[in-house]
CSV table of C-alpha atoms in Angstrom, one decimal:
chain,number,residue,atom,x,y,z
A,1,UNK,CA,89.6,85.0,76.9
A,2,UNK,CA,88.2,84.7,80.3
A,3,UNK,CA,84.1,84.6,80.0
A,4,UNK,CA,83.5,82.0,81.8
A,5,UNK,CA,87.0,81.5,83.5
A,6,UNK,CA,86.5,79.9,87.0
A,7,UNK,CA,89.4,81.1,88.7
A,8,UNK,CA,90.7,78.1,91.3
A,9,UNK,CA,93.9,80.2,93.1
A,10,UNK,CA,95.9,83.0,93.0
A,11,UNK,CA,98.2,84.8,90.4
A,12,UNK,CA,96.5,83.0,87.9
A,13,UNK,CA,94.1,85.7,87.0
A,14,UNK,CA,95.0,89.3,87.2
A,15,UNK,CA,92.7,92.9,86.6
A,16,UNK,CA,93.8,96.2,85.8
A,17,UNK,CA,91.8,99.6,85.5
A,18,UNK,CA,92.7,102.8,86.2
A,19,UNK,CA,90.9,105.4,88.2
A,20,UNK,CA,90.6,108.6,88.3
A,21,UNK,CA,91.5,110.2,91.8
A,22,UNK,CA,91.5,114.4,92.4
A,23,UNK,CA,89.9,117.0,91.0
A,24,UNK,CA,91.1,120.1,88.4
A,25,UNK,CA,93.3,121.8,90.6
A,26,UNK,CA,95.4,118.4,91.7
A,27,UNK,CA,94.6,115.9,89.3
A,28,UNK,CA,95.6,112.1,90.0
A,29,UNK,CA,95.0,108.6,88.5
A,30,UNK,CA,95.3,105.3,90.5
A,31,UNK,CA,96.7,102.4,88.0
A,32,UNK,CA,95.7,99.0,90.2
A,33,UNK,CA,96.8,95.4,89.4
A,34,UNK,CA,94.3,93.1,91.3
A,35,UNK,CA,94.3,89.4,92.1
A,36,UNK,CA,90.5,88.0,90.4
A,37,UNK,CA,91.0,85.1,92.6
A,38,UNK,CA,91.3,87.0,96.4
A,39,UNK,CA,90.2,90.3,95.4
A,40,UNK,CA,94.0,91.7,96.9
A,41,UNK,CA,95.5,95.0,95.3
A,42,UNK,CA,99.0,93.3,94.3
A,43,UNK,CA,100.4,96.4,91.9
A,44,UNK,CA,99.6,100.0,92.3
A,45,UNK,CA,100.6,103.3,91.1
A,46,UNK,CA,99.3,107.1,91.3
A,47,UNK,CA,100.9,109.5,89.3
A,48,UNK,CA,99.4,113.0,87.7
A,49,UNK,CA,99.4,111.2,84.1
A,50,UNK,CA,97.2,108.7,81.7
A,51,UNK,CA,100.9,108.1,80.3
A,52,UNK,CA,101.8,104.1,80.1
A,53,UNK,CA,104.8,104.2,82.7
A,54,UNK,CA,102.3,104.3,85.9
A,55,UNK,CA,100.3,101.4,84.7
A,56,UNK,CA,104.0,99.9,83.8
A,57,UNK,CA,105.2,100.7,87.2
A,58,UNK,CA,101.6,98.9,88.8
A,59,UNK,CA,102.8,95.8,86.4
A,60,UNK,CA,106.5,95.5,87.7
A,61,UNK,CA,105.8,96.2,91.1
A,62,UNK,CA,102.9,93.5,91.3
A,63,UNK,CA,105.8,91.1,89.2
A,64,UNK,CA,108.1,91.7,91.7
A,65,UNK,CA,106.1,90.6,95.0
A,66,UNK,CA,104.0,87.7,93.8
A,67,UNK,CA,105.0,84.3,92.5
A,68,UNK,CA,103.1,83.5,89.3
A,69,UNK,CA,102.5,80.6,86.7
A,70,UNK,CA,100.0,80.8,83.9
A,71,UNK,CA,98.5,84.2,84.4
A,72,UNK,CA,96.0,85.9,82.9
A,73,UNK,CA,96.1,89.8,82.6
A,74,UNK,CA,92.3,91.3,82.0
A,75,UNK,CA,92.4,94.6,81.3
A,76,UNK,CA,89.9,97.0,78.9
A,77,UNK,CA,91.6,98.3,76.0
A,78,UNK,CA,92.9,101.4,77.4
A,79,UNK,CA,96.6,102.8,75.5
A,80,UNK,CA,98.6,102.3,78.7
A,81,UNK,CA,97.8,98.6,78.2
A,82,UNK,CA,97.7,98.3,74.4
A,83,UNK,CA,101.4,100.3,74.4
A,84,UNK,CA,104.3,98.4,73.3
A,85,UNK,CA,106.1,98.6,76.5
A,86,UNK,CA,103.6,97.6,78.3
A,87,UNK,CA,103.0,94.1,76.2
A,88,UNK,CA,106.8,93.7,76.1
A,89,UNK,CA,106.7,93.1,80.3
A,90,UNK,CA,103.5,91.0,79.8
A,91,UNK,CA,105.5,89.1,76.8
A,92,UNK,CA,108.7,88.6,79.0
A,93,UNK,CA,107.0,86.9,81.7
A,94,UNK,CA,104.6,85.0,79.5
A,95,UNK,CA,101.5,86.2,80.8
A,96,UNK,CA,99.0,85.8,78.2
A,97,UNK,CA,96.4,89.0,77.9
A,98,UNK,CA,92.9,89.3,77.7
A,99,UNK,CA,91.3,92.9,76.9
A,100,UNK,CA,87.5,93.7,77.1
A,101,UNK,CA,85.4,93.8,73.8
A,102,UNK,CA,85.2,97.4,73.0
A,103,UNK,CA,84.4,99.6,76.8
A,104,UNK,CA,81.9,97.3,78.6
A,105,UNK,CA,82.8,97.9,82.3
A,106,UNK,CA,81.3,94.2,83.1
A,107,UNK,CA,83.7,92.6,81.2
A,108,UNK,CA,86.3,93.7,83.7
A,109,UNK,CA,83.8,94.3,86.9
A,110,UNK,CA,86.2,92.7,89.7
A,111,UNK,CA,88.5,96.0,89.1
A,112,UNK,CA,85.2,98.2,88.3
A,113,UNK,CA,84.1,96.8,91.8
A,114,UNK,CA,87.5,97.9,93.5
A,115,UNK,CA,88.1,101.1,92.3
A,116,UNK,CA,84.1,101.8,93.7
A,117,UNK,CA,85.0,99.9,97.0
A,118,UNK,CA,88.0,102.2,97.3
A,119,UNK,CA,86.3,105.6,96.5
A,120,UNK,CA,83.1,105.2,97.9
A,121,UNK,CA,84.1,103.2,101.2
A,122,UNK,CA,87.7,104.7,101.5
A,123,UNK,CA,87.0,108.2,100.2
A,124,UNK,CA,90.6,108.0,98.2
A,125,UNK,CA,89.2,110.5,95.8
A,126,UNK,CA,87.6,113.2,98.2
A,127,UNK,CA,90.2,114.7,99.4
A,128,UNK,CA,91.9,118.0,98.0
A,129,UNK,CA,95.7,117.4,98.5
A,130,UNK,CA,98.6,117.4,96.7
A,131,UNK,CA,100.1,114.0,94.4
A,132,UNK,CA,102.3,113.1,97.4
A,133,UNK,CA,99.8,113.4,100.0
A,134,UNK,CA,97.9,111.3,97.9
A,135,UNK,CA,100.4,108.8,97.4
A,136,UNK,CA,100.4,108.4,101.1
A,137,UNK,CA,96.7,108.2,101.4
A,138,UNK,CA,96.6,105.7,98.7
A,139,UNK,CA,99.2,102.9,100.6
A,140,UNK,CA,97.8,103.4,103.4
A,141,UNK,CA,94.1,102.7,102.4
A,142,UNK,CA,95.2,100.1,100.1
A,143,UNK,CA,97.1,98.2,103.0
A,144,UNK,CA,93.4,98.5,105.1
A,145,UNK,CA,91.8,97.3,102.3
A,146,UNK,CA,94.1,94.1,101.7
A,147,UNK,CA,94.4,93.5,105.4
A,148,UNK,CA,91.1,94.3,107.2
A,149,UNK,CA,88.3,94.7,104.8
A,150,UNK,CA,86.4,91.2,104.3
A,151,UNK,CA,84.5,90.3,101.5
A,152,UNK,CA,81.6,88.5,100.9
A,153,UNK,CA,82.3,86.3,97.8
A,154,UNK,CA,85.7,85.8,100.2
A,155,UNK,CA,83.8,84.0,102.4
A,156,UNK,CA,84.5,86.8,104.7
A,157,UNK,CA,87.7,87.0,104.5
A,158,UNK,CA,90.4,90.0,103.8
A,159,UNK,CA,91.9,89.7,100.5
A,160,UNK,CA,95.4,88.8,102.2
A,161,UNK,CA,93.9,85.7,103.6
A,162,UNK,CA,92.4,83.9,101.2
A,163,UNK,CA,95.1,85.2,98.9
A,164,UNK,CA,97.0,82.4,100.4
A,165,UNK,CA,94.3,79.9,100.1
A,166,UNK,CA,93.3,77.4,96.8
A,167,UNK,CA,90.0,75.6,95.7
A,168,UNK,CA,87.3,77.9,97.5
A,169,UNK,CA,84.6,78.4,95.7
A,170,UNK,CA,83.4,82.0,94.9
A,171,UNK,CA,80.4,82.9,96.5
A,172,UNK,CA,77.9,83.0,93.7
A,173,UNK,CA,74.5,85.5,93.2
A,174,UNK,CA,72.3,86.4,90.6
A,175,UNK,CA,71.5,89.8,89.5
A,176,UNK,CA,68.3,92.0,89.7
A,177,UNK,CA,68.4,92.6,86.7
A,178,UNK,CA,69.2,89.1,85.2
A,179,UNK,CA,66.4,87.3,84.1
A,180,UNK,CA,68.2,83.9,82.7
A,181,UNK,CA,69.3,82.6,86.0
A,182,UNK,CA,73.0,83.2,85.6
A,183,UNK,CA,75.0,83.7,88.2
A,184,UNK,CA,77.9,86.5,89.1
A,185,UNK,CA,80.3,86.8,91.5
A,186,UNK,CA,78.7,89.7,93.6
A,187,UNK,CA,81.8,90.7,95.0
């Protein structure tokens, strides 16, 4: 549903992936709800489980804080978003979904590209520490990340402030390896 979806403000296009935070001994998984449009975390949830209710709880707590018309939730076709609870929500605020074609990670690569800015800048997933120490490290980078971290198909702006913007145009690239001349948002 949304190859080749220009998206032209926020709420009207929404990502979710899940990640997986930890290690063996304290296990976590970050479910994240993310605006397409500014690139801003607007849902989150770490819990210790793949179960549904943590992506469910991302969902509802991105439905409670942001305003939204004629969205478009993209996730892959993981249970937790194929479940009938979580649908229900999506059906009750009729927010139409779109779902990757079988696991290609560049058919949802705006949340693919956050969970790496968030482990690889942030270090969310280095640490040894227990689920609510976690927790805490998880707000607290995902606040920094909203806030302060610019972007550069933002324009070079945090994903807060051009969260409240319209109409700018992503900053388009084309890929190494892309030998048609296409062009992809690079960030």
């Amino acid at each position: 549903m949304i190859k080749d979806y220009q998206v032209k403000a926020p709420n009207r296009l929404w990502v979710a992936d899940i990640t997986y935070l930890g290690n063996r001994e304290n296990p976590a998984y970050l479910s994240l709800i993310t605006d397409a449009y500014s690139k801003k975390i607007v849902g989150y949830d770490v819990s210790d489980s793949l179960a549904s209710t943590s992506s469910l709880k991302a969902l509802k707590s991105a439905l409670k804080k942001e305003k939204i018309e004629e969205l478009i939730h993209h996730s892959d076709r993981g249970l937790q978003y194929c479940s009938d609870d979580y649908q229900k929500v999506l059906n009750q605020y009729n927010i139409r979904c779109s779902m990757t074609q079988e696991s290609d990670p560049y058919q949802n690569a705006i949340a693919e590209r956050i969970n790496g800015i968030l482990k690889q800048e942030c270090d969310i997933d280095k640490f040894n520490v227990n689920l609510q120490c976690r927790k805490k490290l998880v707000a607290d980078v995902i606040k920094i990340y909203n806030e302060k971290r610019p972007h550069f198909s933002n324009h070079f702006l945090t994903p807060k402030q051009i969260h409240t913007q319209q109409e700018l145009v992503p900053k388009l690239y084309k890929r190494k390896s892309d030998t048609v001349g296409k062009t992809v948002p690079l960030d």
